[in-house]
mmCIF file of C-alpha atoms in Angstrom:
data_model
loop_
_atom_site.group_PDB
_atom_site.id
_atom_site.type_symbol
_atom_site.label_atom_id
_atom_site.label_comp_id
_atom_site.label_asym_id
_atom_site.label_seq_id
_atom_site.Cartn_x
_atom_site.Cartn_y
_atom_site.Cartn_z
ATOM 1 C CA UNK A 1 0.000 0.000 0.000
ATOM 2 C CA UNK A 2 2.840 2.307 0.739
ATOM 3 C CA UNK A 3 4.161 1.846 -2.790
ATOM 4 C CA UNK A 4 0.872 2.677 -4.378
ATOM 5 C CA UNK A 5 0.519 5.677 -2.210
ATOM 6 C CA UNK A 6 3.849 7.005 -3.336
ATOM 7 C CA UNK A 7 3.966 6.691 -7.175
ATOM 8 C CA UNK A 8 6.823 9.114 -7.458
ATOM 9 C CA UNK A 9 9.266 6.427 -6.353
ATOM 10 C CA UNK A 10 8.823 4.325 -9.661
ATOM 11 C CA UNK A 11 10.185 6.897 -12.071
ATOM 12 C CA UNK A 12 13.324 7.130 -10.030
ATOM 13 C CA UNK A 13 14.399 3.532 -11.017
ATOM 14 C CA UNK A 14 13.300 3.683 -14.782
ATOM 15 C CA UNK A 15 16.388 5.471 -16.114
ATOM 16 C CA UNK A 16 18.657 2.776 -14.777
ATOM 17 C CA UNK A 17 16.645 0.039 -16.537
ATOM 18 C CA UNK A 18 16.622 1.851 -19.901
ATOM 19 C CA UNK A 19 20.349 2.542 -19.659
ATOM 20 C CA UNK A 20 21.049 -1.127 -19.188
ATOM 21 C CA UNK A 21 18.899 -2.014 -22.240
ATOM 22 C CA UNK A 22 20.610 0.636 -24.402
ATOM 23 C CA UNK A 23 24.025 -0.577 -23.315
ATOM 24 C CA UNK A 24 23.231 -4.090 -24.557
ATOM 25 C CA UNK A 25 22.686 -2.823 -28.149
ATOM 26 C CA UNK A 26 25.359 -0.100 -28.153
ATOM 27 C CA UNK A 27 28.413 -1.253 -30.261
ATOM 28 C CA UNK A 28 30.683 0.998 -28.204
ATOM 29 C CA UNK A 29 29.799 -0.765 -25.008
ATOM 30 C CA UNK A 30 31.386 -4.101 -26.007
ATOM 31 C CA UNK A 31 28.093 -5.886 -25.606
ATOM 32 C CA UNK A 32 28.280 -9.643 -26.231
ATOM 33 C CA UNK A 33 25.165 -9.377 -28.419
ATOM 34 C CA UNK A 34 27.053 -7.316 -31.025
ATOM 35 C CA UNK A 35 30.524 -8.911 -30.723
ATOM 36 C CA UNK A 36 31.977 -11.282 -33.406
ATOM 37 C CA UNK A 37 33.594 -13.347 -30.724
ATOM 38 C CA UNK A 38 31.725 -16.466 -29.715
ATOM 39 C CA UNK A 39 29.890 -16.108 -26.511
ATOM 40 C CA UNK A 40 30.627 -18.584 -23.789
ATOM 41 C CA UNK A 41 27.838 -20.972 -23.124
ATOM 42 C CA UNK A 42 27.338 -23.863 -20.882
ATOM 43 C CA UNK A 43 25.213 -25.986 -23.223
ATOM 44 C CA UNK A 44 26.416 -28.647 -25.656
ATOM 45 C CA UNK A 45 28.405 -27.500 -28.740
ATOM 46 C CA UNK A 46 26.250 -26.932 -31.798
ATOM 47 C CA UNK A 47 26.627 -29.444 -34.615
ATOM 48 C CA UNK A 48 28.697 -28.445 -37.762
ATOM 49 C CA UNK A 49 26.464 -30.478 -40.061
ATOM 50 C CA UNK A 50 25.055 -28.288 -42.803
ATOM 51 C CA UNK A 51 27.161 -25.309 -41.769
ATOM 52 C CA UNK A 52 28.533 -23.178 -44.607
ATOM 53 C CA UNK A 53 32.125 -22.046 -44.039
ATOM 54 C CA UNK A 54 32.577 -18.316 -44.033
ATOM 55 C CA UNK A 55 35.179 -16.664 -46.284
ATOM 56 C CA UNK A 56 37.176 -13.641 -45.401
ATOM 57 C CA UNK A 57 36.196 -10.728 -47.580
ATOM 58 C CA UNK A 58 39.721 -9.319 -47.499
ATOM 59 C CA UNK A 59 41.664 -12.456 -48.719
ATOM 60 C CA UNK A 60 39.656 -14.845 -50.966
ATOM 61 C CA UNK A 61 41.331 -18.267 -51.497
ATOM 62 C CA UNK A 62 41.321 -20.496 -54.697
ATOM 63 C CA UNK A 63 40.198 -24.064 -54.116
ATOM 64 C CA UNK A 64 43.069 -26.542 -54.577
ATOM 65 C CA UNK A 65 42.603 -29.441 -57.084
ATOM 66 C CA UNK A 66 42.100 -32.881 -55.674
ATOM 67 C CA UNK A 67 45.327 -34.655 -54.863
ATOM 68 C CA UNK A 68 44.673 -37.534 -57.300
ATOM 69 C CA UNK A 69 44.571 -35.083 -60.262
ATOM 70 C CA UNK A 70 47.961 -33.652 -59.356
ATOM 71 C CA UNK A 71 49.401 -37.153 -59.154
ATOM 72 C CA UNK A 72 47.938 -38.090 -62.561
ATOM 73 C CA UNK A 73 49.416 -34.982 -64.186
ATOM 74 C CA UNK A 74 52.849 -35.787 -62.784
ATOM 75 C CA UNK A 75 52.617 -39.351 -64.104
ATOM 76 C CA UNK A 76 51.631 -38.144 -67.590
ATOM 77 C CA UNK A 77 54.503 -35.683 -67.732
ATOM 78 C CA UNK A 78 56.912 -38.386 -66.635
ATOM 79 C CA UNK A 79 55.603 -40.810 -69.278
ATOM 80 C CA UNK A 80 55.968 -38.182 -72.039
ATOM 81 C CA UNK A 81 59.519 -37.436 -70.954
ATOM 82 C CA UNK A 82 60.406 -41.145 -70.994
ATOM 83 C CA UNK A 83 58.930 -41.591 -74.494
ATOM 84 C CA UNK A 84 60.819 -38.599 -75.858
ATOM 85 C CA UNK A 85 64.062 -39.856 -74.362
ATOM 86 C CA UNK A 86 63.485 -43.349 -75.775
ATOM 87 C CA UNK A 87 62.741 -41.941 -79.241
ATOM 88 C CA UNK A 88 65.923 -39.870 -79.175
ATOM 89 C CA UNK A 89 67.979 -42.912 -78.177
ATOM 90 C CA UNK A 90 66.437 -45.006 -80.982
ATOM 91 C CA UNK A 91 67.182 -42.280 -83.531
ATOM 92 C CA UNK A 92 70.807 -42.183 -82.441
ATOM 93 C CA UNK A 93 71.196 -45.962 -82.382
ATOM 94 C CA UNK A 94 69.173 -46.770 -85.533
ATOM 95 C CA UNK A 95 72.193 -46.646 -87.889
ATOM 96 C CA UNK A 96 73.982 -49.081 -85.572
ATOM 97 C CA UNK A 97 71.123 -51.423 -84.687
ATOM 98 C CA UNK A 98 69.429 -51.656 -88.111
ATOM 99 C CA UNK A 99 71.175 -53.558 -90.900
ATOM 100 C CA UNK A 100 72.174 -51.525 -93.970
ATOM 101 C CA UNK A 101 69.545 -51.386 -96.729
ATOM 102 C CA UNK A 102 69.809 -54.127 -99.326
ATOM 103 C CA UNK A 103 67.878 -54.773 -102.502
ATOM 104 C CA UNK A 104 67.231 -57.730 -104.731
ATOM 105 C CA UNK A 105 65.702 -57.977 -108.205
ATOM 106 C CA UNK A 106 63.422 -60.800 -109.258
ATOM 107 C CA UNK A 107 62.316 -61.276 -112.866
ATOM 108 C CA UNK A 108 59.226 -63.251 -113.814
ATOM 109 C CA UNK A 109 59.310 -64.217 -117.483
ATOM 110 C CA UNK A 110 56.885 -65.692 -119.946
ATOM 111 C CA UNK A 111 58.229 -68.763 -121.798
ATOM 112 C CA UNK A 112 60.866 -67.758 -124.346
ATOM 113 C CA UNK A 113 61.921 -69.864 -127.354
ATOM 114 C CA UNK A 114 65.163 -68.738 -129.002
ATOM 115 C CA UNK A 115 65.870 -69.344 -132.673
ATOM 116 C CA UNK A 116 69.473 -68.084 -132.765
ATOM 117 C CA UNK A 117 72.697 -68.368 -130.794
ATOM 118 C CA UNK A 118 75.022 -65.628 -129.658
ATOM 119 C CA UNK A 119 76.732 -64.491 -132.862
ATOM 120 C CA UNK A 120 79.750 -62.682 -131.449
ATOM 121 C CA UNK A 121 83.213 -64.224 -131.647
ATOM 122 C CA UNK A 122 86.540 -63.183 -130.126
ATOM 123 C CA UNK A 123 87.777 -60.109 -131.971
ATOM 124 C CA UNK A 124 84.333 -58.705 -132.792
ATOM 125 C CA UNK A 125 83.683 -55.141 -131.732
ATOM 126 C CA UNK A 126 80.752 -52.702 -131.700
ATOM 127 C CA UNK A 127 80.991 -48.906 -131.688
ATOM 128 C CA UNK A 128 77.900 -46.953 -130.678
ATOM 129 C CA UNK A 129 77.215 -43.271 -130.880
ATOM 130 C CA UNK A 130 75.014 -41.993 -128.056
ATOM 131 C CA UNK A 131 73.418 -38.617 -128.734
ATOM 132 C CA UNK A 132 72.617 -36.910 -125.441
ATOM 133 C CA UNK A 133 71.234 -33.405 -124.826
ATOM 134 C CA UNK A 134 74.693 -32.339 -123.630
ATOM 135 C CA UNK A 135 76.437 -33.782 -126.692
ATOM 136 C CA UNK A 136 77.370 -37.051 -128.445
ATOM 137 C CA UNK A 137 79.569 -39.772 -127.005
ATOM 138 C CA UNK A 138 81.157 -42.927 -128.394
ATOM 139 C CA UNK A 139 81.088 -46.320 -126.686
ATOM 140 C CA UNK A 140 83.129 -49.301 -127.877
ATOM 141 C CA UNK A 141 82.367 -52.892 -126.876
ATOM 142 C CA UNK A 142 84.806 -55.752 -127.515
ATOM 143 C CA UNK A 143 84.125 -59.487 -127.545
ATOM 144 C CA UNK A 144 87.010 -61.513 -126.185
ATOM 145 C CA UNK A 145 87.993 -64.685 -124.432
ATOM 146 C CA UNK A 146 88.646 -64.163 -120.758
ATOM 147 C CA UNK A 147 89.865 -66.394 -117.914
ATOM 148 C CA UNK A 148 86.950 -67.314 -115.684
ATOM 149 C CA UNK A 149 84.384 -66.889 -118.453
ATOM 150 C CA UNK A 150 83.127 -70.099 -120.093
ATOM 151 C CA UNK A 151 81.689 -68.149 -123.044
ATOM 152 C CA UNK A 152 82.380 -64.748 -124.581
ATOM 153 C CA UNK A 153 83.075 -61.685 -122.471
ATOM 154 C CA UNK A 154 81.620 -58.461 -123.817
ATOM 155 C CA UNK A 155 83.373 -55.500 -122.256
ATOM 156 C CA UNK A 156 83.379 -51.724 -122.555
ATOM 157 C CA UNK A 157 86.754 -50.792 -124.034
ATOM 158 C CA UNK A 158 86.091 -47.080 -124.513
ATOM 159 C CA UNK A 159 89.314 -45.081 -124.222
ATOM 160 C CA UNK A 160 90.142 -41.420 -123.950
ATOM 161 C CA UNK A 161 91.408 -41.387 -127.530
ATOM 162 C CA UNK A 162 88.024 -42.531 -128.803
ATOM 163 C CA UNK A 163 86.178 -40.040 -126.624
ATOM 164 C CA UNK A 164 88.371 -37.271 -128.050
ATOM 165 C CA UNK A 165 87.012 -37.974 -131.554
ATOM 166 C CA UNK A 166 83.492 -36.920 -130.581
ATOM 167 C CA UNK A 167 83.751 -33.831 -132.788
ATOM 168 C CA UNK A 168 83.282 -36.132 -135.826
ATOM 169 C CA UNK A 169 81.721 -39.343 -134.523
ATOM 170 C CA UNK A 170 79.762 -40.226 -137.653
ATOM 171 C CA UNK A 171 82.529 -42.557 -138.754
ATOM 172 C CA UNK A 172 84.528 -44.328 -136.063
ATOM 173 C CA UNK A 173 88.037 -45.484 -136.948
ATOM 174 C CA UNK A 174 88.481 -49.116 -137.882
ATOM 175 C CA UNK A 175 90.902 -50.926 -135.600
ATOM 176 C CA UNK A 176 94.186 -52.110 -136.951
ATOM 177 C CA UNK A 177 94.823 -55.859 -137.194
ATOM 178 C CA UNK A 178 97.014 -55.612 -134.119
ATOM 179 C CA UNK A 179 94.230 -54.042 -132.082
ATOM 180 C CA UNK A 180 91.744 -56.628 -133.311
ATOM 181 C CA UNK A 181 94.066 -59.420 -132.238
ATOM 182 C CA UNK A 182 94.578 -57.776 -128.875
ATOM 183 C CA UNK A 183 90.825 -57.876 -128.308
ATOM 184 C CA UNK A 184 91.004 -61.655 -128.048
ATOM 185 C CA UNK A 185 93.977 -61.498 -125.704
ATOM 186 C CA UNK A 186 93.719 -60.521 -122.060
ATOM 187 C CA UNK A 187 93.872 -56.712 -121.690
ATOM 188 C CA UNK A 188 92.663 -55.141 -118.450
ATOM 189 C CA UNK A 189 88.941 -55.776 -118.051
ATOM 190 C CA UNK A 190 86.536 -52.883 -117.740
ATOM 191 C CA UNK A 191 84.175 -52.628 -114.812
ATOM 192 C CA UNK A 192 81.410 -52.696 -117.427
ATOM 193 C CA UNK A 193 81.680 -56.222 -118.754
ATOM 194 C CA UNK A 194 79.556 -59.338 -118.796
ATOM 195 C CA UNK A 195 80.273 -63.008 -119.480
ATOM 196 C CA UNK A 196 77.765 -64.454 -121.965
ATOM 197 C CA UNK A 197 76.874 -68.048 -122.712
ATOM 198 C CA UNK A 198 75.877 -69.193 -126.171
ATOM 199 C CA UNK A 199 72.238 -68.626 -125.218
ATOM 200 C CA UNK A 200 73.052 -64.971 -124.514
ATOM 201 C CA UNK A 201 72.379 -65.282 -120.777
ATOM 202 C CA UNK A 202 74.982 -64.145 -118.268
ATOM 203 C CA UNK A 203 77.183 -66.911 -116.848
ATOM 204 C CA UNK A 204 79.377 -67.250 -113.798
ATOM 205 C CA UNK A 205 82.899 -68.683 -113.788
ATOM 206 C CA UNK A 206 81.317 -72.035 -112.844
ATOM 207 C CA UNK A 207 79.028 -71.763 -115.889
ATOM 208 C CA UNK A 208 76.005 -71.120 -113.683
ATOM 209 C CA UNK A 209 73.221 -68.970 -115.063
ATOM 210 C CA UNK A 210 73.030 -65.407 -113.769
ATOM 211 C CA UNK A 211 70.600 -62.640 -114.588
ATOM 212 C CA UNK A 212 67.658 -63.339 -116.870
ATOM 213 C CA UNK A 213 66.540 -63.134 -120.494
ATOM 214 C CA UNK A 214 65.558 -59.526 -119.844
ATOM 215 C CA UNK A 215 68.794 -58.135 -118.453
ATOM 216 C CA UNK A 216 72.058 -58.948 -116.729
ATOM 217 C CA UNK A 217 72.633 -59.187 -112.999
ATOM 218 C CA UNK A 218 75.231 -56.431 -112.650
ATOM 219 C CA UNK A 219 74.386 -53.948 -115.436
ATOM 220 C CA UNK A 220 71.740 -53.016 -117.971
ATOM 221 C CA UNK A 221 72.949 -52.589 -121.542
ATOM 222 C CA UNK A 222 70.744 -51.675 -124.490
ATOM 223 C CA UNK A 223 73.362 -52.931 -126.963
ATOM 224 C CA UNK A 224 72.580 -56.596 -126.451
ATOM 225 C CA UNK A 225 70.023 -58.458 -124.346
ATOM 226 C CA UNK A 226 69.280 -62.213 -124.317
ATOM 227 C CA UNK A 227 65.706 -61.870 -125.613
ATOM 228 C CA UNK A 228 67.098 -60.601 -128.932
ATOM 229 C CA UNK A 229 67.970 -64.223 -129.819
ATOM 230 C CA UNK A 230 64.226 -65.085 -129.924
ATOM 231 C CA UNK A 231 63.089 -62.469 -132.447
ATOM 232 C CA UNK A 232 60.908 -63.406 -135.377
ATOM 233 C CA UNK A 233 57.965 -61.862 -137.172
ATOM 234 C CA UNK A 234 54.734 -61.594 -135.126
ATOM 235 C CA UNK A 235 56.709 -62.199 -131.925
ATOM 236 C CA UNK A 236 55.432 -61.184 -128.483
ATOM 237 C CA UNK A 237 56.916 -61.603 -125.033
ATOM 238 C CA UNK A 238 56.396 -60.163 -121.560
ATOM 239 C CA UNK A 239 58.149 -60.044 -118.208
ATOM 240 C CA UNK A 240 57.837 -58.412 -114.816
ATOM 241 C CA UNK A 241 60.655 -57.071 -112.697
ATOM 242 C CA UNK A 242 60.197 -56.789 -108.961
ATOM 243 C CA UNK A 243 62.736 -55.054 -106.753
ATOM 244 C CA UNK A 244 62.579 -55.631 -103.000
ATOM 245 C CA UNK A 245 64.222 -53.266 -100.531
ATOM 246 C CA UNK A 246 65.047 -54.553 -97.052
ATOM 247 C CA UNK A 247 64.740 -54.044 -94.103
ATOM 248 C CA UNK A 248 61.918 -51.681 -95.120
ATOM 249 C CA UNK A 249 59.979 -54.452 -96.916
ATOM 250 C CA UNK A 250 59.261 -52.273 -99.948
ATOM 251 C CA UNK A 251 58.467 -53.713 -103.377
ATOM 252 C CA UNK A 252 58.840 -51.899 -106.685
ATOM 253 C CA UNK A 253 57.269 -53.682 -109.675
ATOM 254 C CA UNK A 254 57.418 -52.977 -113.399
ATOM 255 C CA UNK A 255 55.707 -54.830 -116.258
ATOM 256 C CA UNK A 256 57.421 -54.954 -119.658
ATOM 257 C CA UNK A 257 55.871 -56.024 -122.968
ATOM 258 C CA UNK A 258 57.814 -56.590 -126.203
ATOM 259 C CA UNK A 259 56.607 -57.269 -129.748
ATOM 260 C CA UNK A 260 57.974 -57.110 -133.282
ATOM 261 C CA UNK A 261 56.435 -54.450 -135.505
ATOM 262 C CA UNK A 262 57.966 -55.471 -138.822
ATOM 263 C CA UNK A 263 61.095 -56.723 -140.523
ATOM 264 C CA UNK A 264 62.736 -54.327 -142.936
ATOM 265 C CA UNK A 265 66.060 -52.901 -144.028
ATOM 266 C CA UNK A 266 67.768 -50.281 -141.882
ATOM 267 C CA UNK A 267 70.959 -48.613 -143.154
ATOM 268 C CA UNK A 268 71.616 -51.552 -145.428
ATOM 269 C CA UNK A 269 71.106 -54.168 -142.691
ATOM 270 C CA UNK A 270 68.230 -56.629 -142.320
ATOM 271 C CA UNK A 271 66.529 -55.610 -139.061
ATOM 272 C CA UNK A 272 63.647 -56.447 -136.745
ATOM 273 C CA UNK A 273 61.761 -53.416 -135.477
ATOM 274 C CA UNK A 274 60.724 -54.077 -131.881
ATOM 275 C CA UNK A 275 58.438 -52.066 -129.602
ATOM 276 C CA UNK A 276 59.103 -52.109 -125.859
ATOM 277 C CA UNK A 277 56.223 -50.809 -123.720
ATOM 278 C CA UNK A 278 55.541 -50.539 -120.001
ATOM 279 C CA UNK A 279 51.858 -51.271 -119.287
ATOM 280 C CA UNK A 280 50.351 -50.274 -115.936
ATOM 281 C CA UNK A 281 50.533 -52.840 -113.163
ATOM 282 C CA UNK A 282 47.936 -53.494 -110.462
ATOM 283 C CA UNK A 283 50.636 -54.294 -107.942
ATOM 284 C CA UNK A 284 51.360 -51.668 -105.262
ATOM 285 C CA UNK A 285 54.572 -49.646 -105.603
ATOM 286 C CA UNK A 286 54.435 -50.170 -109.347
ATOM 287 C CA UNK A 287 56.379 -47.934 -111.691
ATOM 288 C CA UNK A 288 53.659 -48.427 -114.284
ATOM 289 C CA UNK A 289 51.135 -46.851 -111.943
ATOM 290 C CA UNK A 290 53.476 -44.061 -110.889
ATOM 291 C CA UNK A 291 54.029 -42.523 -114.320
ATOM 292 C CA UNK A 292 53.266 -43.306 -117.936
ATOM 293 C CA UNK A 293 56.370 -44.256 -119.935
ATOM 294 C CA UNK A 294 56.133 -43.936 -123.716
ATOM 295 C CA UNK A 295 56.988 -47.029 -125.783
ATOM 296 C CA UNK A 296 60.494 -47.406 -127.181
ATOM 297 C CA UNK A 297 61.264 -48.587 -130.730
ATOM 298 C CA UNK A 298 64.416 -50.597 -131.395
ATOM 299 C CA UNK A 299 66.054 -51.819 -134.590
ATOM 300 C CA UNK A 300 67.785 -55.182 -134.001
ATOM 301 C CA UNK A 301 70.215 -56.678 -136.521
ATOM 302 C CA UNK A 302 68.549 -59.860 -137.797
ATOM 303 C CA UNK A 303 71.874 -61.654 -138.345
ATOM 304 C CA UNK A 304 73.990 -60.595 -135.371
ATOM 305 C CA UNK A 305 71.089 -59.882 -132.994
ATOM 306 C CA UNK A 306 72.594 -56.696 -131.599
ATOM 307 C CA UNK A 307 71.129 -53.202 -131.376
ATOM 308 C CA UNK A 308 71.304 -51.099 -134.541
ATOM 309 C CA UNK A 309 69.255 -48.083 -133.473
ATOM 310 C CA UNK A 310 66.996 -46.809 -130.685
ATOM 311 C CA UNK A 311 65.518 -43.487 -129.668
ATOM 312 C CA UNK A 312 63.784 -42.655 -126.404
ATOM 313 C CA UNK A 313 63.097 -39.407 -124.534
ATOM 314 C CA UNK A 314 65.694 -37.398 -126.405
ATOM 315 C CA UNK A 315 68.450 -40.058 -126.285
ATOM 316 C CA UNK A 316 69.444 -41.713 -129.565
ATOM 317 C CA UNK A 317 71.744 -44.747 -129.776
ATOM 318 C CA UNK A 318 73.185 -45.760 -133.160
ATOM 319 C CA UNK A 319 75.617 -48.485 -134.183
ATOM 320 C CA UNK A 320 78.144 -46.538 -136.270
ATOM 321 C CA UNK A 321 80.867 -49.152 -136.643
ATOM 322 C CA UNK A 322 81.272 -52.897 -136.171
ATOM 323 C CA UNK A 323 83.672 -55.671 -137.109
ATOM 324 C CA UNK A 324 81.051 -57.267 -139.384
ATOM 325 C CA UNK A 325 80.522 -54.110 -141.469
ATOM 326 C CA UNK A 326 82.287 -54.484 -144.817
ATOM 327 C CA UNK A 327 83.465 -50.877 -144.834
ATOM 328 C CA UNK A 328 83.479 -50.584 -141.024
ATOM 329 C CA UNK A 329 80.717 -47.996 -141.124
ATOM 330 C CA UNK A 330 77.017 -47.857 -141.782
ATOM 331 C CA UNK A 331 76.408 -46.695 -145.349
#
């Protein structure tokens, strides 16, 4: 009752209550309600499940990649480095480890029936004029007996004296009897020589067959080839050459077709005119597929079965002198 009777006493305590409330929400008072520091509490710690971590506005951080990705990247870089090192070592050791390249030539021939024998005897000679874009040249071939050759050796006996006469090669000088006799002796052999059997095929010192009817094993001469001994009118023949290159396992094939066009006189000599063509081949790495080669026409002496004349791609070969010419020159 005393309190009700004296209402003036209540206002005296109200300022203290309001001041305490204001102090709780005043940031200058250090109130725990407005502080970033966690307030002490006596209850159990709140669970972190579902809590979103807070980032500092002043220093944002980039998330690091998972550890397994970093390990995979290191392994890939290491593997690439090992492969590059291995490739460099193989490139350096390839000339030592790999065998040197080698090649072999195989000739597949159609059946060939010859109607003549080799008609060159010791002492015979052939002189050819070769007209090249850079100028004419003379080549002399001599038939002779030679140790280690069971037949006739045909060799290139071209000398500097003969080459010096290229300014007037239309008529080659006839050899003296002494030089003709020396052709059957044993002068130094040229690197360009071949031992021929009576069938025209190349022979070894043991009389074993070398080469083929298309060409010789060590050189390719247009002046004489074994198939010339089979010529007749309406004659056809074909062959295929296949060159293999190891250790690369490459094959280069070329088909060749031959046929007689006619038989007529050429420069006073009875001659077979022969066409040599190179038809396309279906085999990979074929020269016939790579480029078209125009046919070549040859004039072959019907009696001696040697080349009289040929012309191909700007190169002309002519027999200008031979031991079987009566005047030692084509008339």
